[in-house]
CSV table of C-alpha atoms in Angstrom, one decimal:
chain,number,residue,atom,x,y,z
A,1,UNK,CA,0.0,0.0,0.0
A,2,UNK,CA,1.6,3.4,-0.8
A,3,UNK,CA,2.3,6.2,1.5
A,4,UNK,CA,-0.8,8.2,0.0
A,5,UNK,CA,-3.6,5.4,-0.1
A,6,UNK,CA,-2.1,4.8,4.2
A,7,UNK,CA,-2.9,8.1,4.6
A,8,UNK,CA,-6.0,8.3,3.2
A,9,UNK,CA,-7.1,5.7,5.0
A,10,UNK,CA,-6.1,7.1,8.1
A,11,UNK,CA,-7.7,10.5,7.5
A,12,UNK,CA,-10.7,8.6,6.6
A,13,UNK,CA,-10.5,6.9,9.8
A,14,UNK,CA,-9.9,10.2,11.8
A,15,UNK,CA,-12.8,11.7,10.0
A,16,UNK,CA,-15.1,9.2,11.3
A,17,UNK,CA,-14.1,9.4,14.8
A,18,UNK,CA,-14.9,13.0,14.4
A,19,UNK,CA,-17.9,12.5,12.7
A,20,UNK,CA,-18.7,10.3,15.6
A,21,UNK,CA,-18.6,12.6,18.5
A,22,UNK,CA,-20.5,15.3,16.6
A,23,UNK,CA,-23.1,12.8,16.4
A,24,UNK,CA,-22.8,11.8,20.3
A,25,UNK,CA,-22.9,16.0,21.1
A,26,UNK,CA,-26.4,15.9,19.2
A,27,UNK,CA,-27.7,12.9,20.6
A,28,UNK,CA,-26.6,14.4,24.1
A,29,UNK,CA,-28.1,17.7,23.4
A,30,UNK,CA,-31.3,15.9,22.5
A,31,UNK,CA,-31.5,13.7,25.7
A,32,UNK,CA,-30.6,16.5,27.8
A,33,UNK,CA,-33.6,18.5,26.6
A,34,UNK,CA,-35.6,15.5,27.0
A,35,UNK,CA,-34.6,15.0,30.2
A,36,UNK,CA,-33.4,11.3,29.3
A,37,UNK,CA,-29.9,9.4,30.7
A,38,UNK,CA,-26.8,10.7,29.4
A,39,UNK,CA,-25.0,7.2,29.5
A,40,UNK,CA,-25.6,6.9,25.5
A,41,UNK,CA,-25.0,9.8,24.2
A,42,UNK,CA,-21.3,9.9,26.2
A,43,UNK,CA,-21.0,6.3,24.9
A,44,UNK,CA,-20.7,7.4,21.9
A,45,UNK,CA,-18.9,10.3,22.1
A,46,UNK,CA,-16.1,8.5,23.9
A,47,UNK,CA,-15.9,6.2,21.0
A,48,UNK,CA,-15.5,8.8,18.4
A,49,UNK,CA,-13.1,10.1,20.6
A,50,UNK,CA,-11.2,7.2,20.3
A,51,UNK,CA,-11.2,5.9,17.3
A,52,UNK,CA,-9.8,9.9,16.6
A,53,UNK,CA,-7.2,9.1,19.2
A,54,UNK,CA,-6.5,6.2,17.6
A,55,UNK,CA,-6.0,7.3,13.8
A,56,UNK,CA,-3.7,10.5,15.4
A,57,UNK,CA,-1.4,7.6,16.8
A,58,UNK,CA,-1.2,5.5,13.7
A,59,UNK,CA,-0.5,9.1,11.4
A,60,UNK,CA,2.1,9.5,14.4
A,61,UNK,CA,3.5,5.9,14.0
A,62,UNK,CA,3.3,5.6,10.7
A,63,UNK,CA,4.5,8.8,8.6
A,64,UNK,CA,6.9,11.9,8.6
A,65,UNK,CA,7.4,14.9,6.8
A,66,UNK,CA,10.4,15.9,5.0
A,67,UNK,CA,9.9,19.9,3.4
A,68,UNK,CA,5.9,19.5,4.7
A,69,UNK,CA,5.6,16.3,2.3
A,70,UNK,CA,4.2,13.2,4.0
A,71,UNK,CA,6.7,10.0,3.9
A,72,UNK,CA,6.7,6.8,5.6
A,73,UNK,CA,9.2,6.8,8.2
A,74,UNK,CA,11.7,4.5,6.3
A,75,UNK,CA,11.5,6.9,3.3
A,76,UNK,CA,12.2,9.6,5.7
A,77,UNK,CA,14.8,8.1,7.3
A,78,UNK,CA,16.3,6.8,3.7
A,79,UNK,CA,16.1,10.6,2.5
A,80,UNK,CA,17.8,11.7,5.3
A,81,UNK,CA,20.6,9.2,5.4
A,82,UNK,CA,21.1,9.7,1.6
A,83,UNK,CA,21.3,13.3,2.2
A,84,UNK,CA,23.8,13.2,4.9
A,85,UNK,CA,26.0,10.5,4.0
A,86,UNK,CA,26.1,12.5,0.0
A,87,UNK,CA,27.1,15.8,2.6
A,88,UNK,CA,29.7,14.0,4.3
A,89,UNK,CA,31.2,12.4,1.2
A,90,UNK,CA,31.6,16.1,0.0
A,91,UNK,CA,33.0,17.9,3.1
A,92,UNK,CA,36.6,17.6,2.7
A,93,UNK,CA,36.0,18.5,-1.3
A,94,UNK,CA,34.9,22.4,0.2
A,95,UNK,CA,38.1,23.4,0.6
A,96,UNK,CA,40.9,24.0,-2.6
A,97,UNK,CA,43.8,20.9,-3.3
A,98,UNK,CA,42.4,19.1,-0.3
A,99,UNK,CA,42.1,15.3,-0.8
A,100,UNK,CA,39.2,13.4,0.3
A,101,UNK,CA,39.2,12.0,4.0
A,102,UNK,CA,38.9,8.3,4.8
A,103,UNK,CA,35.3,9.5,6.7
A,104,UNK,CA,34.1,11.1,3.3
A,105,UNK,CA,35.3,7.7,1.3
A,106,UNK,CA,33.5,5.6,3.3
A,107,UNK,CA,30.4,8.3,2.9
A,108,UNK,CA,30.7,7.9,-1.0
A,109,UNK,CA,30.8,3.7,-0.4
A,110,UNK,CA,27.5,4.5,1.9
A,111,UNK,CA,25.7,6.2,-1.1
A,112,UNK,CA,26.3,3.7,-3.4
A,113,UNK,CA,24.8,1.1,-0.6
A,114,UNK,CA,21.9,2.6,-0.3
A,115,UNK,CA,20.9,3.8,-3.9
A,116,UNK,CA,21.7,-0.3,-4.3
A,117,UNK,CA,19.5,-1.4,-1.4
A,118,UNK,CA,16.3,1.1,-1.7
A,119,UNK,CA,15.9,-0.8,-5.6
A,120,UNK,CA,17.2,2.9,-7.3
A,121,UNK,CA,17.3,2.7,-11.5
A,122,UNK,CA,19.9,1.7,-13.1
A,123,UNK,CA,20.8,4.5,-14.0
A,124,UNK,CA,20.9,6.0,-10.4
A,125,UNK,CA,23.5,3.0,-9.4
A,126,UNK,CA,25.7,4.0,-12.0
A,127,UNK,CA,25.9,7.9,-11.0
A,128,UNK,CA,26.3,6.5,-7.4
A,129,UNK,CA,29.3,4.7,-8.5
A,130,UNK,CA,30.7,7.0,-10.4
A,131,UNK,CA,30.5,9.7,-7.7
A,132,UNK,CA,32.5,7.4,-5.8
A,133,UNK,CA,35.3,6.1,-7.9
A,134,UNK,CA,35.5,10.4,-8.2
A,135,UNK,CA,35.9,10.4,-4.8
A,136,UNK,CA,38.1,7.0,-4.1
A,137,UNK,CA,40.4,6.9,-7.1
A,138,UNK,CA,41.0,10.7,-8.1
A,139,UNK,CA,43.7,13.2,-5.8
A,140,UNK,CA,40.9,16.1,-6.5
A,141,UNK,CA,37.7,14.7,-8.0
A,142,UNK,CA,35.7,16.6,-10.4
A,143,UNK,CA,33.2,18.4,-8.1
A,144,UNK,CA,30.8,19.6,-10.2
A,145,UNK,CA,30.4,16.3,-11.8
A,146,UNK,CA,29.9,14.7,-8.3
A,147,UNK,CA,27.1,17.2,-8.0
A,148,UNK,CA,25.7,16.2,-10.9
A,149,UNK,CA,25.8,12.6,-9.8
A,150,UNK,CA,23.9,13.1,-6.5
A,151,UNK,CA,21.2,15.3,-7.9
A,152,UNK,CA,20.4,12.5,-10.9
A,153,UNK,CA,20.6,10.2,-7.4
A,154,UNK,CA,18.0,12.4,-5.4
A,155,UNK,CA,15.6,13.0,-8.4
A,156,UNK,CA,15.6,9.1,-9.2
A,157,UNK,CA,14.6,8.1,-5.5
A,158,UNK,CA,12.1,10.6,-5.2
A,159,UNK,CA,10.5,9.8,-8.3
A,160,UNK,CA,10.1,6.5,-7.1
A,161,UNK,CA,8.8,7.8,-3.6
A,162,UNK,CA,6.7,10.3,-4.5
A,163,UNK,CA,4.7,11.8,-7.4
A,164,UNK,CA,4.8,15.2,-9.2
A,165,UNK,CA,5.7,18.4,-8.4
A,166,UNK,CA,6.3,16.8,-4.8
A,167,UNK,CA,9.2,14.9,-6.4
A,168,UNK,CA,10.9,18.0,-8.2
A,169,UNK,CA,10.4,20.0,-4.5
A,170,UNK,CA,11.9,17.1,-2.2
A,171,UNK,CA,14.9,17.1,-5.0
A,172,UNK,CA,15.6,20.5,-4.3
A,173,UNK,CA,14.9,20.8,-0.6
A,174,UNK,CA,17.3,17.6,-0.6
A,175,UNK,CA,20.1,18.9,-2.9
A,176,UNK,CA,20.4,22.1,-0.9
A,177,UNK,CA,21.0,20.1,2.2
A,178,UNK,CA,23.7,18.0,0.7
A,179,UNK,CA,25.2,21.3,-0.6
A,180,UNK,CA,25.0,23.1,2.4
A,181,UNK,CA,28.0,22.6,5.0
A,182,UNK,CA,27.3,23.2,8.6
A,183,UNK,CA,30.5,22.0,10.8
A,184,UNK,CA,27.9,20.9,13.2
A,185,UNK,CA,25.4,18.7,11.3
């Protein structure tokens, strides 16, 4: 089941919990004018209210958001290890005639695992593996090209992920944060 139809469901689910306890407050709005027990109508209500509760904690359990677009939690968590292992790989690369650190090789080797491991294209695999024979092999790799690389890397596994103009955004959101170099991430 995909990310979108989970949700769906789960916002279907909340909706009827909600829909629930409106119709428990009406019920106990007409009982209390008729001056009948109570015990029903909060019946109800506190099963509306739960099944609510309970639809909140599966949306909780189930899904994150990465730039305010809904994942599963093992995309998320795929995104966000793609994004920081393809940052790491690069930090050493930011400054001139500095060759790449063993932490940053072993970054590059983690791409390439991953892109392997979440089912990427072909295509994806191969830009994975050449960003890190760039990084491996070469005394100063071709930057740019590495760039190049990850972004073809980032568009291919949100394609697969996600649809649309959702895809092109998460790209972009994910690109900056590979490009972007905080000492303390």
């Amino acid at each position: 089941m995909s990310a979108s139809s989970e949700a769906i469901l789960i916002e279907s689910l909340f909706g009827l919990g909600a829909l629930i306890v409106i119709g428990g407050l009406v019920t106990l709005v007409i009982a209390r004018k008729r001056q009948q027990t109570l015990r029903s109508p909060m019946t109800i209500i506190i099963c509306g209210a739960g099944i609510a509760i309970i639809a909140i904690l599966l949306n909780v359990l189930m899904f994150k958001t990465y730039d305010n677009v809904r994942l599963k939690k093992n995309q998320y968590y795929e995104a966000t290890s793609l994004t920081s292992n393809m940052r790491q790989s690069l930090a050493s690369s930011r400054s001139a005639n500095q060759p790449v650190a063993p932490n940053d090789k072993k970054a590059s080797k983690n791409v390439t695992y991953l892109v392997k491991h979440t089912n990427q294209t072909k295509t994806a695999l191969k830009r994975a593996q050449d960003a890190q024979q760039q990084l491996e092999t070469k005394r100063h790799p071709d930057i740019q090209r590495i760039h190049r690389d990850y972004r073809v890397v980032l568009q291919s596994y949100f394609d697969k992920i996600v649809t649309g103009k959702d895809a092109d955004r998460l790209t972009k959101h994910a690109y900056r944060q590979v490009l972007h170099f905080n000492k303390n991430a």
